[in-house]
Short mmCIF file of C-alpha atoms in Angstrom, two decimals:
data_model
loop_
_atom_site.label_atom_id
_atom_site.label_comp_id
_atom_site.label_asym_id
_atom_site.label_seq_id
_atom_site.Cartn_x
_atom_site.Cartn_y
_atom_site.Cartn_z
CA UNK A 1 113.66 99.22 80.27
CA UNK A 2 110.31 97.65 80.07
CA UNK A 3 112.09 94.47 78.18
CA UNK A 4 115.13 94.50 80.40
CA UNK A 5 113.21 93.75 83.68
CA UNK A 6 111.54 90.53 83.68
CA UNK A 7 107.48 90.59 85.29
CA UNK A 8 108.60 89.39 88.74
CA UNK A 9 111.38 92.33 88.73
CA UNK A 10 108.79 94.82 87.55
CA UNK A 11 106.74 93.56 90.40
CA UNK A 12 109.40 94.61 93.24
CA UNK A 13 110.22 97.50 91.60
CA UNK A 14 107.33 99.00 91.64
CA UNK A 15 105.75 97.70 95.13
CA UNK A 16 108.73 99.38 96.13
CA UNK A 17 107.45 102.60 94.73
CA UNK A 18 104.17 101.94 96.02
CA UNK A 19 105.49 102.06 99.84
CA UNK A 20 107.92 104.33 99.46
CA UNK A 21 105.23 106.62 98.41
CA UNK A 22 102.59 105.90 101.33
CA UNK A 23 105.40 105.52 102.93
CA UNK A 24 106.62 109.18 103.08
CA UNK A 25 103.04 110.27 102.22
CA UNK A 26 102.59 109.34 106.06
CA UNK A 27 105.38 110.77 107.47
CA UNK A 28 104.50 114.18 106.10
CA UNK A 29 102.40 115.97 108.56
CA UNK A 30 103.60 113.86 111.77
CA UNK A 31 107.32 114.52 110.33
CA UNK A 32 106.64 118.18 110.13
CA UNK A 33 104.73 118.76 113.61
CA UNK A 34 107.37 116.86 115.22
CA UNK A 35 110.55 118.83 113.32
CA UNK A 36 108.42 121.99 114.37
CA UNK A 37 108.09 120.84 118.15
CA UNK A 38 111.79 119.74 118.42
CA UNK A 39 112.86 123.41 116.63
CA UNK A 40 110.64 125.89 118.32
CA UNK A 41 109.21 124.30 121.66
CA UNK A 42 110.92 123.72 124.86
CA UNK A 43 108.85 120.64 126.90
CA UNK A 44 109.95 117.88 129.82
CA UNK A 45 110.36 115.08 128.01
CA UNK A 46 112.34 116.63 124.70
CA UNK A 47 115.29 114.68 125.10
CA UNK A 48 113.87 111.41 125.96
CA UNK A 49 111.79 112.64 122.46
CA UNK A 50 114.72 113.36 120.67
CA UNK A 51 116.23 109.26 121.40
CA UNK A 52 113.12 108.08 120.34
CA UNK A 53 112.97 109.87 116.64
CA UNK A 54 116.36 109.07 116.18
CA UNK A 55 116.20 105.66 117.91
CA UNK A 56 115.67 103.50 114.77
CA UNK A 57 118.83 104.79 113.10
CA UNK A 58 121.09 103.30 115.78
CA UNK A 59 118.75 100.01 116.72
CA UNK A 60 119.81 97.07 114.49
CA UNK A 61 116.66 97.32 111.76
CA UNK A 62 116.04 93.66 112.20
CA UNK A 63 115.04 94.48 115.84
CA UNK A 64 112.72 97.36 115.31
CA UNK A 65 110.84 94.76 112.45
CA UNK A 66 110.44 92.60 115.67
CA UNK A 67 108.77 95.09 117.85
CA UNK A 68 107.06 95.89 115.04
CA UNK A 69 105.66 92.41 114.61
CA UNK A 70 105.16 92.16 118.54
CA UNK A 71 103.18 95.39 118.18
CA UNK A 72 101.10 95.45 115.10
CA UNK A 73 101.45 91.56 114.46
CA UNK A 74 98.00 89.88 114.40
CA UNK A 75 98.68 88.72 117.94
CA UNK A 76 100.05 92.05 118.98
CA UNK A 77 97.21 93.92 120.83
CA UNK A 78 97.58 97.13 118.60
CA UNK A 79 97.48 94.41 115.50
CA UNK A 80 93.84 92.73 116.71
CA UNK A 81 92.21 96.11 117.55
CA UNK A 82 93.25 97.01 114.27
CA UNK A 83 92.31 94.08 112.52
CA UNK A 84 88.49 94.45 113.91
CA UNK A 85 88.11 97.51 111.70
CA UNK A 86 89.64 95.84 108.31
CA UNK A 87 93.31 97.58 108.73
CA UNK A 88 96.09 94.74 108.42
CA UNK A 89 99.87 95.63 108.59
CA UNK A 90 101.33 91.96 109.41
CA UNK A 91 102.37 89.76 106.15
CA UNK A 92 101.06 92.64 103.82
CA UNK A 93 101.94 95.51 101.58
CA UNK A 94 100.51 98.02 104.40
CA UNK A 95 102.90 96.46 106.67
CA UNK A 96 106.15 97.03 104.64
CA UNK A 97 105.27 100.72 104.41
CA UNK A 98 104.86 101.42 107.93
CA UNK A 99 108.23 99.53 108.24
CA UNK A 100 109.45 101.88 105.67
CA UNK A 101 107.93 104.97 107.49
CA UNK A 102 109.76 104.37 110.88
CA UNK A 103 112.87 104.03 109.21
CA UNK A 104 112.80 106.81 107.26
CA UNK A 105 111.05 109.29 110.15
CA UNK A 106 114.31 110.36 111.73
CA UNK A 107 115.50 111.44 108.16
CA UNK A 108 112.72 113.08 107.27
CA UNK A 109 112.49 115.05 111.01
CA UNK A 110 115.94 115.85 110.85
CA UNK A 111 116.05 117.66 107.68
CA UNK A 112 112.59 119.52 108.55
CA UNK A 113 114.54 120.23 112.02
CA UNK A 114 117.49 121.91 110.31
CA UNK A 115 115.76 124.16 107.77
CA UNK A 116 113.12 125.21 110.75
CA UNK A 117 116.03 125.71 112.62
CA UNK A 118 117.73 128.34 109.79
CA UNK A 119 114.49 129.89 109.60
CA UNK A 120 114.83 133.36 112.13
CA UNK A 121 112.65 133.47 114.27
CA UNK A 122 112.16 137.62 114.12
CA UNK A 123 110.48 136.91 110.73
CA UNK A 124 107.40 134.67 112.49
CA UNK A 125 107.20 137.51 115.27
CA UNK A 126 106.97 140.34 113.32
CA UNK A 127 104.38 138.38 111.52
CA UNK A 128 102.56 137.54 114.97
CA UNK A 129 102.68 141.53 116.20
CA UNK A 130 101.09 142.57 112.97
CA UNK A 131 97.89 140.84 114.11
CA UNK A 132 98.71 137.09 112.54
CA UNK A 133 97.43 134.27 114.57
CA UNK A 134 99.80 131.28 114.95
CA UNK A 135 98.17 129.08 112.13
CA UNK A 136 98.62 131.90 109.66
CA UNK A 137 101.74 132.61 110.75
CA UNK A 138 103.33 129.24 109.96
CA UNK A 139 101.35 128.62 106.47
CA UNK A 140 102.14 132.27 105.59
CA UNK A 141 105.96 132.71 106.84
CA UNK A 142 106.91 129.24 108.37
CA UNK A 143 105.90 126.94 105.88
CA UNK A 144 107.01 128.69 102.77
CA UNK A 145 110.77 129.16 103.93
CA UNK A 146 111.15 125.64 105.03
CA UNK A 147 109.47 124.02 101.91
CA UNK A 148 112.85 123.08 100.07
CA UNK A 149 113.63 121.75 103.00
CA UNK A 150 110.85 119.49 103.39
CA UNK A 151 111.21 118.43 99.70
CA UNK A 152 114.85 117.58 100.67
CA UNK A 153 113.50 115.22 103.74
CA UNK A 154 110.73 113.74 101.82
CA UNK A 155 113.66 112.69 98.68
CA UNK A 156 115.93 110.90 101.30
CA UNK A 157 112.73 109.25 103.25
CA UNK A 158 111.58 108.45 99.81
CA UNK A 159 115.30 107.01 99.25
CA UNK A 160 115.39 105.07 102.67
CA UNK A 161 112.17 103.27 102.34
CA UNK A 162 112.80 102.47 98.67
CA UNK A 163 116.36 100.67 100.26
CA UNK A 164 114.33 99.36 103.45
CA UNK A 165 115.22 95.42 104.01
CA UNK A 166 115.49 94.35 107.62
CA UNK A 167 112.43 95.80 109.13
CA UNK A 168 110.56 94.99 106.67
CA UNK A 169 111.77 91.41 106.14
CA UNK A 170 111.21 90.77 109.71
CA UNK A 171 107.74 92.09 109.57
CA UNK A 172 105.74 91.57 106.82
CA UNK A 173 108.46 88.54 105.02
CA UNK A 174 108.84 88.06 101.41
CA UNK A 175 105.93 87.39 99.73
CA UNK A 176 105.86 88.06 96.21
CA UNK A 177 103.67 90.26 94.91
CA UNK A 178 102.57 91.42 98.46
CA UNK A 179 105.61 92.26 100.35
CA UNK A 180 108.86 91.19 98.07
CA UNK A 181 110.10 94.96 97.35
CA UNK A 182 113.35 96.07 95.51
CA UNK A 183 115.56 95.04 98.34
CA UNK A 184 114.16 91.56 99.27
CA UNK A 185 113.68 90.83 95.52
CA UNK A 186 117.71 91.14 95.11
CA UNK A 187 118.06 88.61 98.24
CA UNK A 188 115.87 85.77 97.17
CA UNK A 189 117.04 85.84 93.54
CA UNK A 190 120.39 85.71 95.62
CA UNK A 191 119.42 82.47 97.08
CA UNK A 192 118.80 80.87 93.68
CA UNK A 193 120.88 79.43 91.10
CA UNK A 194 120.95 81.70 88.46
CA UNK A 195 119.45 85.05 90.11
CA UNK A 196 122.38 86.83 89.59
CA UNK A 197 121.70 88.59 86.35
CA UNK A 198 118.16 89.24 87.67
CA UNK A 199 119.30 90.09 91.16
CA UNK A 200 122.49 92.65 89.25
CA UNK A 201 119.76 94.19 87.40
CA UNK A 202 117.83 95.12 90.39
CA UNK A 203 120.74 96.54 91.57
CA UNK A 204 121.38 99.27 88.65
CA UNK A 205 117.88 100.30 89.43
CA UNK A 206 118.36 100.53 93.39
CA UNK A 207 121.65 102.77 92.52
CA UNK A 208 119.76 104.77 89.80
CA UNK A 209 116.86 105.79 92.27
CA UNK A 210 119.53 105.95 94.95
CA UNK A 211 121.73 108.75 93.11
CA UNK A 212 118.60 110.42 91.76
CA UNK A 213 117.34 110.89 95.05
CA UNK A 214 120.47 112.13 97.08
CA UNK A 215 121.46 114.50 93.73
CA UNK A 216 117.62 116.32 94.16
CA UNK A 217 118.07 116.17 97.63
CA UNK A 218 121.34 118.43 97.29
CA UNK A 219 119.87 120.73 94.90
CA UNK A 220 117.16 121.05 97.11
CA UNK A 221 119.21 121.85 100.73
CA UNK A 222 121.28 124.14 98.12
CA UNK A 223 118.03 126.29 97.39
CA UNK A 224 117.14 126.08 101.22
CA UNK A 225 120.64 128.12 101.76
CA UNK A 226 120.23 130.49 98.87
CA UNK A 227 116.53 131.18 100.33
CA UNK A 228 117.21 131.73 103.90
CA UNK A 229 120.29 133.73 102.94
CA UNK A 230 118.11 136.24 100.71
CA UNK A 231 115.89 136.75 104.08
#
């Protein structure tokens, strides 16, 4: 493969593993505590919670780049506090994986969600009334049963930030070598004569990662049913 992708489609391909990876790297332990809240705690507030997780699945992703930009932009007040203490998101790699990260959050919390969900409950309170304190309770009972199922949610956020165009577009453009990932890549060899093979080829590789990821992600909620059913 290494003489079947040209150097500027080796470049997206793998700056689009590089924030997919820090990408679902930080989602991990917000993903979780959130899943965990949403599953176990009642609060004011849960539903209004519940919109925003699952807000940037239904908002066009073009806008939530935009608030993005507005936000974290350099002349976004979030984006100049930040950019006092070195950490830049606008028009740079950093950027594209937060992008990545908010689009692939709800994924992520919702499969968490449903295998925390599956989990009963009698299991973490016979646990507690045999002396366990909370925090060993979840790392000792919790946390092992919903594993598979945070595998599963870290594939398909893995998946959806690998695919991640118009948030990203909108906030951090198409720079190559800084921000032109797998997706982006396809649309600006699009826009020139002759990109099609190169653009077609990026596409094999999008639909290779894409299957890989969905077919773990199945063998992975498969285990999570064989395990909860065995307890």
């Amino acid at each position: 493969m290494t003489d079947w992708l040209g150097p500027e489609e080796w470049q997206a391909v793998a700056l689009s593993l590089k924030v997919a990876f820090w990408a679902v790297l930080g989602t991990l332990p917000l993903g979780v505590l959130t899943a965990f809240a949403m599953a176990r705690w009642r609060f004011v507030g849960r539903d209004f919670l519940n919109v925003i997780i699952h807000l940037p699945l239904v908002l066009p992703p073009v806008v939530t780049g935009y608030l993005l930009l507005l936000t974290f932009g350099t002349q976004g007040a979030v984006g100049q506090a930040l950019q006092k203490v070195g950490i830049v998101f606008a028009f740079h790699w950093t950027g594209a994986a937060l992008a990545a990260a908010i689009m692939a959050f709800p994924l992520f919390v919702r499969a968490v969600r449903l295998s925390l969900e599956a989990v009963d409950p009698k299991l973490e309170q016979a646990a507690a009334t045999l002396g366990a304190s909370k925090p060993r309770v979840f790392f000792t009972v919790t946390l092992p049963l919903i594993l598979p199922g945070i595998l599963a949610g870290a594939v398909l956020a893995f998946a959806k930030a690998m695919g991640e165009f118009g948030a990203t577009i909108t906030f951090v453009s198409n720079i190559p070598g800084q921000t032109r990932t797998l997706p982006s890549a396809i649309y600006a060899f699009l826009q020139v004569p002759g990109g099609e093979t190169s653009a077609m080829r990026l596409v094999v590789v999008s639909v290779i990662i894409a299957c890989a990821a969905l077919i773990l992600s199945e063998v992975l909620a498969r285990r999570v049913s064989v395990r909860v059913g065995k307890s």
